[in-house]
PDB file of C-alpha atoms in Angstrom:
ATOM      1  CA  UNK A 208      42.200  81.269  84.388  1.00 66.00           C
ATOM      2  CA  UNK A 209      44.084  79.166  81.758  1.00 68.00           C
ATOM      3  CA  UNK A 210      44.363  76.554  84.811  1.00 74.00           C
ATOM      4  CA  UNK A 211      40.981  76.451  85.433  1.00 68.00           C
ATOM      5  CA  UNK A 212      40.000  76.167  81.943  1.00 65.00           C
ATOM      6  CA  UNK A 213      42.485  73.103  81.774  1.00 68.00           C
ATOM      7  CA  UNK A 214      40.859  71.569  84.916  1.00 73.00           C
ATOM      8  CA  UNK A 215      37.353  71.988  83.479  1.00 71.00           C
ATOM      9  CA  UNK A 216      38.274  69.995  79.831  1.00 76.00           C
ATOM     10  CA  UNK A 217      39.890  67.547  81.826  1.00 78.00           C
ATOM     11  CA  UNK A 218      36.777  67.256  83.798  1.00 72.00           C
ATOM     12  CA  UNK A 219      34.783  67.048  80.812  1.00 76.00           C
ATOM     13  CA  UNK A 220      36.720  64.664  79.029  1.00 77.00           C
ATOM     14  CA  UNK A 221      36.703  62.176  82.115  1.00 78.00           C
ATOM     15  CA  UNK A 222      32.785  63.162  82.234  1.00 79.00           C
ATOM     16  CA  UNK A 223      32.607  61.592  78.154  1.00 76.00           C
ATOM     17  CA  UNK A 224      34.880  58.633  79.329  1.00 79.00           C
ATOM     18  CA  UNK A 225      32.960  57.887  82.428  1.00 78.00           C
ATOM     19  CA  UNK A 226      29.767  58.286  79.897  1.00 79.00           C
ATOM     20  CA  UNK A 227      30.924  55.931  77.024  1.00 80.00           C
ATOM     21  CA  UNK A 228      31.977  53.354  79.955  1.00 80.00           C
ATOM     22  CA  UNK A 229      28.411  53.535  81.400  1.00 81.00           C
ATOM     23  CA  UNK A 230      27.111  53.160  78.052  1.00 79.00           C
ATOM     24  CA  UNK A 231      28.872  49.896  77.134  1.00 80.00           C
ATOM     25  CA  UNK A 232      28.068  48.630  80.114  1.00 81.00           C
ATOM     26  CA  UNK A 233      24.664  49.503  79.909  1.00 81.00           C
ATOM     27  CA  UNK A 234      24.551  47.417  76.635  1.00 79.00           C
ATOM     28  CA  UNK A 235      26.422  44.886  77.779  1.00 81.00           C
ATOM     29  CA  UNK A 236      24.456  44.185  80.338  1.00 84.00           C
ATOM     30  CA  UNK A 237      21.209  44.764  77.855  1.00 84.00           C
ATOM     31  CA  UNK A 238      22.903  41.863  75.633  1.00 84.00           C
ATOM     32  CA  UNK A 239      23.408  39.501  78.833  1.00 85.00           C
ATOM     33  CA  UNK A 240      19.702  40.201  80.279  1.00 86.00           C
ATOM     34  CA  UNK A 241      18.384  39.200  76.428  1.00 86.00           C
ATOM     35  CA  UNK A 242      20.567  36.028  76.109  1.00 84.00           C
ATOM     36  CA  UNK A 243      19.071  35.004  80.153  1.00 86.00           C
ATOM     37  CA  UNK A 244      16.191  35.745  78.731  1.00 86.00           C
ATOM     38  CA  UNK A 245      16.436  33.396  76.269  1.00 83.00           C
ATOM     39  CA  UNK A 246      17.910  30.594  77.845  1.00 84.00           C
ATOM     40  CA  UNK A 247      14.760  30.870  79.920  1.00 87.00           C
ATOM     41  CA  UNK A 248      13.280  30.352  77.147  1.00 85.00           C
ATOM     42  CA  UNK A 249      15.139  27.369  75.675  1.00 82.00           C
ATOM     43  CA  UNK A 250      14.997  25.491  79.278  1.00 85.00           C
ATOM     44  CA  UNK A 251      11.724  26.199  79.196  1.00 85.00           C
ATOM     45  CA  UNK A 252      10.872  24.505  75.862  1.00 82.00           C
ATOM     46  CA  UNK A 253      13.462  22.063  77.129  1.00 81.00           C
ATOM     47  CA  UNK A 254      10.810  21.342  79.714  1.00 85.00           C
ATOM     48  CA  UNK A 255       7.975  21.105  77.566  1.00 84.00           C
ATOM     49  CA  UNK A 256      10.124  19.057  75.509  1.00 81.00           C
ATOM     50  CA  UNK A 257      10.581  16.860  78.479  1.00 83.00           C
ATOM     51  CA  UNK A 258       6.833  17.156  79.757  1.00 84.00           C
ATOM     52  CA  UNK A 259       5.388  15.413  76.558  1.00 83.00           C
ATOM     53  CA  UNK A 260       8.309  12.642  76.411  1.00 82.00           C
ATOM     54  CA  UNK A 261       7.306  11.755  80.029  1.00 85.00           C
ATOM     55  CA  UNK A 262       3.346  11.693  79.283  1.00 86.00           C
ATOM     56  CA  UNK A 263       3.875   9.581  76.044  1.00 83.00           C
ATOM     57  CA  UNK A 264       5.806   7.207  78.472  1.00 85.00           C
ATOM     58  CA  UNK A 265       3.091   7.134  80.827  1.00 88.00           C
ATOM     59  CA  UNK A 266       0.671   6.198  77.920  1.00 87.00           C
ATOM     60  CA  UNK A 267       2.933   3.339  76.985  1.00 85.00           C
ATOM     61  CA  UNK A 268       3.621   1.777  80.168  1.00 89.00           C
ATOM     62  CA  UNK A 269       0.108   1.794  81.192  1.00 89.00           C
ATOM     63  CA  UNK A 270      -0.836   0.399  78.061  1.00 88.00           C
ATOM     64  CA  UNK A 271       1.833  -2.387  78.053  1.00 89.00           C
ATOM     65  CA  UNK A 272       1.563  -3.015  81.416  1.00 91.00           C
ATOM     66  CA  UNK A 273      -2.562  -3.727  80.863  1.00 91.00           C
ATOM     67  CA  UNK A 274      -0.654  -6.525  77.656  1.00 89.00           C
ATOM     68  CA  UNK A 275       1.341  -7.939  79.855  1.00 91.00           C
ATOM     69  CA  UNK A 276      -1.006  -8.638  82.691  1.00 93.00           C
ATOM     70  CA  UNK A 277      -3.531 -10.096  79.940  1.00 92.00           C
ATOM     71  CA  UNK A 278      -0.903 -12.260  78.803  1.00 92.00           C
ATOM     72  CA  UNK A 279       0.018 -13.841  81.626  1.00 94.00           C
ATOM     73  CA  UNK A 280      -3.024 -14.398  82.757  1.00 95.00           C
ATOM     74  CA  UNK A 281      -3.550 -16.179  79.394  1.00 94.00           C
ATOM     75  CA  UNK A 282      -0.295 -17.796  79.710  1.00 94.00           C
ATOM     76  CA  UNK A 283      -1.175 -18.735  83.192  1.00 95.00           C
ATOM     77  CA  UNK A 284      -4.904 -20.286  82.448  1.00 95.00           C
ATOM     78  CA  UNK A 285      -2.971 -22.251  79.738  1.00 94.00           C
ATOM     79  CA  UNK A 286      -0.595 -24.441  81.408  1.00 95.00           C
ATOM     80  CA  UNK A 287      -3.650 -25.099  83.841  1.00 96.00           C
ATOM     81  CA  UNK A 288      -5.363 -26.962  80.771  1.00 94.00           C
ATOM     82  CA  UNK A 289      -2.466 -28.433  79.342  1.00 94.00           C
ATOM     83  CA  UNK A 290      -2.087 -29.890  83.302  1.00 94.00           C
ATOM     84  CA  UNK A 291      -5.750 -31.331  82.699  1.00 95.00           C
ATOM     85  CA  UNK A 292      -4.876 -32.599  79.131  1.00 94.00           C
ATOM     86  CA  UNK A 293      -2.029 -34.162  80.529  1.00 94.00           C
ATOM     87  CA  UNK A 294      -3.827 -35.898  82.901  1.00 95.00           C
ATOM     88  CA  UNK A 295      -6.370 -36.687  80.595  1.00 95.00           C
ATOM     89  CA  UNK A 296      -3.880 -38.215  78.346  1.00 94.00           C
ATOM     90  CA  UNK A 297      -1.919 -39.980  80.691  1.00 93.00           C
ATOM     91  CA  UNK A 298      -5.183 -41.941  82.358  1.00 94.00           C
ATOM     92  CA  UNK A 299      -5.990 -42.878  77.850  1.00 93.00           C
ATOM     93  CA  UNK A 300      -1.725 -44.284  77.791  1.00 91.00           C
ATOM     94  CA  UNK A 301      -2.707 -46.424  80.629  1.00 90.00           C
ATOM     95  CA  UNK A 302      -5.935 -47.709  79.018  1.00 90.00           C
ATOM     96  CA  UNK A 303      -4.812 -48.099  75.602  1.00 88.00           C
ATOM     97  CA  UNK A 304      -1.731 -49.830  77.134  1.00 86.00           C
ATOM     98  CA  UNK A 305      -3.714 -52.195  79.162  1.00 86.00           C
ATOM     99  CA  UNK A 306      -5.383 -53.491  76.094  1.00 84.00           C
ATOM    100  CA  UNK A 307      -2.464 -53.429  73.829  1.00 81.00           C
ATOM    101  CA  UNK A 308      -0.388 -55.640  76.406  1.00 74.00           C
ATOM    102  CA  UNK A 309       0.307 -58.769  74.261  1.00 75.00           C
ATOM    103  CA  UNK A 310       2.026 -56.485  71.715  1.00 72.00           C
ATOM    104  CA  UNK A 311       5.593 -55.161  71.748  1.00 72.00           C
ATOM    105  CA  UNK A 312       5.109 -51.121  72.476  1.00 73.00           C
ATOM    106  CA  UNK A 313       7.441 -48.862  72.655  1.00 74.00           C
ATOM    107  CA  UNK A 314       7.474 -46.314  75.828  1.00 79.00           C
ATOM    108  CA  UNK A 315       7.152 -42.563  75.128  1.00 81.00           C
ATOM    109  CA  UNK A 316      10.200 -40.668  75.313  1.00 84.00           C
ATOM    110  CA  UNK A 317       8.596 -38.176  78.007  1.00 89.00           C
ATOM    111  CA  UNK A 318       5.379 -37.687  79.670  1.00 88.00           C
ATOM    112  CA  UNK A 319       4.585 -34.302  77.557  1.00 91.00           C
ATOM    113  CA  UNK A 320       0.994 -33.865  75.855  1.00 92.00           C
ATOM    114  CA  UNK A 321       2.725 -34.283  73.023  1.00 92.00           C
ATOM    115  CA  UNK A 322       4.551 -37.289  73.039  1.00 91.00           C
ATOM    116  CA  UNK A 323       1.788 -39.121  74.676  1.00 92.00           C
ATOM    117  CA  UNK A 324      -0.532 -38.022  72.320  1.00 92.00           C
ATOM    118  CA  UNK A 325       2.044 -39.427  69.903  1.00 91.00           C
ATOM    119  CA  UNK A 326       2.058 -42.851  71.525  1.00 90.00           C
ATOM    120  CA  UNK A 327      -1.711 -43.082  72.427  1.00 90.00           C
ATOM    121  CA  UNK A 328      -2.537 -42.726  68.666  1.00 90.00           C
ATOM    122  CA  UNK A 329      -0.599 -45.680  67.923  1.00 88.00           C
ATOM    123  CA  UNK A 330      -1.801 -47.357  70.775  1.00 88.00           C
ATOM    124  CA  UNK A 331      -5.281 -46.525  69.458  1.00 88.00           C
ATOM    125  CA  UNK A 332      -4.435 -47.619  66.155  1.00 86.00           C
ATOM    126  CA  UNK A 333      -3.352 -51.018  67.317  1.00 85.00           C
ATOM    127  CA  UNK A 334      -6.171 -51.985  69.303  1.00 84.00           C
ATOM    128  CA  UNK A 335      -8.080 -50.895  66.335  1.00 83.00           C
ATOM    129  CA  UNK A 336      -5.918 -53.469  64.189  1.00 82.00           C
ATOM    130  CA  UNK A 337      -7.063 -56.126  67.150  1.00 79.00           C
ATOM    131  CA  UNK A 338     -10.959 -55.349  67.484  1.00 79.00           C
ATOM    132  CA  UNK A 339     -11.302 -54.654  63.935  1.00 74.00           C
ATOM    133  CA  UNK A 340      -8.752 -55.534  61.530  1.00 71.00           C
ATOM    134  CA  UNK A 341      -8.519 -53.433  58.598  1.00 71.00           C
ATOM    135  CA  UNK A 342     -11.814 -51.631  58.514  1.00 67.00           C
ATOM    136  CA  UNK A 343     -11.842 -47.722  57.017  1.00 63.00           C
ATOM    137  CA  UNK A 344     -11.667 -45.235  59.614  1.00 62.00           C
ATOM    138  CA  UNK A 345     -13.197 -42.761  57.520  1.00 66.00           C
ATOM    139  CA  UNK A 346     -15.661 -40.519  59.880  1.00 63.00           C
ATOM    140  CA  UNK A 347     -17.852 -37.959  58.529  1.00 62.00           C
ATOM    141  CA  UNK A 348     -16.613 -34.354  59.290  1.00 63.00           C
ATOM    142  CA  UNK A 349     -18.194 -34.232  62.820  1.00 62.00           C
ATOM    143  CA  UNK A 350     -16.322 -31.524  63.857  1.00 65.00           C
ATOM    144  CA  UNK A 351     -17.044 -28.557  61.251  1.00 67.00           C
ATOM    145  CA  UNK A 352     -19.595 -27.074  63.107  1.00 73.00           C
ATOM    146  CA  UNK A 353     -17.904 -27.489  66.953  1.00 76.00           C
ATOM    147  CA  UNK A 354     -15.888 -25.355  68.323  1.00 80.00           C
ATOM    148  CA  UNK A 355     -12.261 -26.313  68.031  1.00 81.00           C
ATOM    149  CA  UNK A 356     -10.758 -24.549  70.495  1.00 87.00           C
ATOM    150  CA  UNK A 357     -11.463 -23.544  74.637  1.00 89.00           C
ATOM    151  CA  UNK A 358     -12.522 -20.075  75.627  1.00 91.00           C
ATOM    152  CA  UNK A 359      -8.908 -19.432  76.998  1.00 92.00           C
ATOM    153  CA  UNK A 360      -7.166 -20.313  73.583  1.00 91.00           C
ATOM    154  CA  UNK A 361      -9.792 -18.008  71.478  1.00 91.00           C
ATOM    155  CA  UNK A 362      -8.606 -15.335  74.302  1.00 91.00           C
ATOM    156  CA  UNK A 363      -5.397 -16.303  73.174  1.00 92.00           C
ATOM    157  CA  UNK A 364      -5.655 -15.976  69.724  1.00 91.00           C
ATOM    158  CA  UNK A 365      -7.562 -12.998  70.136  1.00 90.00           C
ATOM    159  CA  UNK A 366      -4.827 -10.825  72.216  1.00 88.00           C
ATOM    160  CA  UNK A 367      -2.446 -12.396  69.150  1.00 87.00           C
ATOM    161  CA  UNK A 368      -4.210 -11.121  66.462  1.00 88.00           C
ATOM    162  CA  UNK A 369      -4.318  -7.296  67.960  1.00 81.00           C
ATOM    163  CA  UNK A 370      -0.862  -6.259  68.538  1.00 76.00           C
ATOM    164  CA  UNK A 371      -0.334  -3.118  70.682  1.00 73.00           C
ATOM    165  CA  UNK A 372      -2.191  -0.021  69.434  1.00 66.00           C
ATOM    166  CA  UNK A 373      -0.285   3.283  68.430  1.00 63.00           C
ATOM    167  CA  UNK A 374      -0.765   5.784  71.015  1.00 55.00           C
ATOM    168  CA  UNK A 375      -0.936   9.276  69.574  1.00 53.00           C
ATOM    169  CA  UNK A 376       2.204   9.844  68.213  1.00 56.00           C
ATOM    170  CA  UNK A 377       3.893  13.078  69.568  1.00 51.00           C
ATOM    171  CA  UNK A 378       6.874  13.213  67.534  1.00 58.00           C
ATOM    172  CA  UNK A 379       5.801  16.355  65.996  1.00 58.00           C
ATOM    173  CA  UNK A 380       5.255  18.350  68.842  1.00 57.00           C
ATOM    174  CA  UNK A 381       8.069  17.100  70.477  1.00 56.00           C
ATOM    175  CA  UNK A 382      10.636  18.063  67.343  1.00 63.00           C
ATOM    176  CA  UNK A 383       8.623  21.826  67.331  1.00 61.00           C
ATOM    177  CA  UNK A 384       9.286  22.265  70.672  1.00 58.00           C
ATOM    178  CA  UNK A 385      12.667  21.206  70.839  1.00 59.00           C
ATOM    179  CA  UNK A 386      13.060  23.200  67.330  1.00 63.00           C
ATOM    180  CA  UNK A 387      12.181  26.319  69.057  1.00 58.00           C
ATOM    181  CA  UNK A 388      14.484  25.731  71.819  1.00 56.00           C
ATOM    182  CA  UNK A 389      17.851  25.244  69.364  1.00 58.00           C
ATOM    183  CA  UNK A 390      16.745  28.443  67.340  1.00 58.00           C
ATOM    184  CA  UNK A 391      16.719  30.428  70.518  1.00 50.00           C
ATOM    185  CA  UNK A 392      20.127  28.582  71.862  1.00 53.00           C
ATOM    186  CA  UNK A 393      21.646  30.131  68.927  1.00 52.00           C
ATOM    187  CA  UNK A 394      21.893  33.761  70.323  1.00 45.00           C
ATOM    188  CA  UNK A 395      25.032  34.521  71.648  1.00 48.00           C
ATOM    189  CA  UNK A 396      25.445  37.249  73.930  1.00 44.00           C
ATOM    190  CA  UNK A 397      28.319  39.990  73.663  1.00 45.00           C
ATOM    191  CA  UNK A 398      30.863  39.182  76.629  1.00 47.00           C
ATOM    192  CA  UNK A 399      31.790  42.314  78.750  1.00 48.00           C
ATOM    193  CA  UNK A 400      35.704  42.964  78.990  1.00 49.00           C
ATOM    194  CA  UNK A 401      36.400  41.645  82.066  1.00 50.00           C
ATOM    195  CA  UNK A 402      35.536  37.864  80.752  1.00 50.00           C
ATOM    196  CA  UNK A 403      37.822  35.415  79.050  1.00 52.00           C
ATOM    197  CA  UNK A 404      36.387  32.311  76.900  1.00 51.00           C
ATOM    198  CA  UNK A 405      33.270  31.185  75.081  1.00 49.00           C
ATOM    199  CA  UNK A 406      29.515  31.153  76.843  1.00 47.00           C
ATOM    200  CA  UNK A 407      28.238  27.573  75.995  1.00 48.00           C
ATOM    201  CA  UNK A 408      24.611  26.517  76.213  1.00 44.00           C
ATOM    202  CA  UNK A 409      23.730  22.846  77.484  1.00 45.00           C
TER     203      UNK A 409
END
C-alpha cells in the first residue's frame, strides 16, 4: 500500500511538472506568436512606408522628365536661331566690310554672334563716319512698343520664371507610418530556454 501510495505522488508530481512545462511553453509560444505578429505588422508599415516613397518618386520623375523635355526642346529651337543670326550677321560683316575697305579694320577674334556683332557695330559706325560725318544718331524710341524678343525666347523665359512645382509633400505620412512601425519593433518577445542570444529586428 505504502508503495503504491509512493508511486501515485510520484505520478502526481511528474503530472504538476509535465503541467508547469506545458504551461511555459504555452506562453512562450503565446509571446513568440504576438512578437510575429507584430513584425507583420512593422514590415507591413515598412511597406506602406515604401509604397508612398515610390509614388512620390513617380510624381517627380514624371514631372521632371515633362522639364526636361521642354527644355531641350527650348534649348534645341535656340541654337537653330542663333544658326540664322549667325548667318544673318555674317552676310552684314561682309557688307559693312566691303564698304569700309579703304580703312584699316581689325578681324573678329571668332565667328560667334557675338563677336561679329561686336565688329559689325564698328563697322557700322565707320561707314557712318564716311557717309555722314558726325551727324547725331539719336533715333526716337522705335522699339517700345515691338516685341523684343522671338516666340522661342518668351518660351524661354517663361519655363525660367516657373521653377518646378512642389508635388504634395508626403513627408508626414511617410514619418507616421514609419513611426508606427518603430513603436511596434520595440516589443521584444520572451526567448524559450532552448535559445541563446538576442532577437534583432531589421
Amino acid at each position: 500500500m505504502q508503495t503504491r501510495v509512493h508511486i501515485l505522488t510520484e505520478d502526481k508530481l511528474h503530472l504538476a511538472r509535465a503541467l508547469l512545462n506545458s504551461a511555459h511553453t504555452l506562453s512562450t509560444h503565446q509571446e513568440q506568436t504576438e512578437w510575429l505578429a507584430g513584425q507583420c505588422e512593422v514590415w507591413r508599415s515598412k511597406f506602406l512606408a515604401s509604397s508612398i516613397m515610390v509614388e512620390e518618386l513617380a510624381k517627380w520623375k514624371a514631372l521632371l522628365s515633362r522639364r526636361v523635355q521642354d527644355l531641350q526642346d527650348v534649348t534645341r529651337r535656340l541654337l537653330d536661331e542663333r544658326t540664322k543670326v549667325r548667318e544673318y550677321l555674317i552676310n552684314t560683316y561682309k557688307d559693312l566690310h566691303a564698304l569700309c575697305s579703304n580703312l584699316d579694320m581689325t578681324p573678329p577674334r571668332s565667328s560667334n554672334i557675338l563677336d561679329l556683332s561686336e565688329v559689325n557695330m564698328q563697322l557700322s559706325a565707320m561707314a557712318r563716319l564716311q557717309t555722314r560725318g558726325n551727324s547725331s544718331t539719336d533715333l526716337p524710341l522705335w522699339d517700345t512698343e515691338c516685341q523684343r524678343t522671338t516666340a522661342v525666347e518668351a518660351l524661354a523665359f517663361e519655363l525660367i520664371k516657373h521653377p518646378v512645382p512642389e508635388l504634395e509633400n508626403a513627408d508626414a505620412a511617410y514619418s507616421a507610418v514609419m513611426g508606427a512601425a518603430v513603436a511596434l519593433s520595440s516589443f521584444s518577445p520572451a526567448c524559450c530556454g532552448h535559445c541563446t542570444g538576442q532577437i534583432k529586428t531589421i
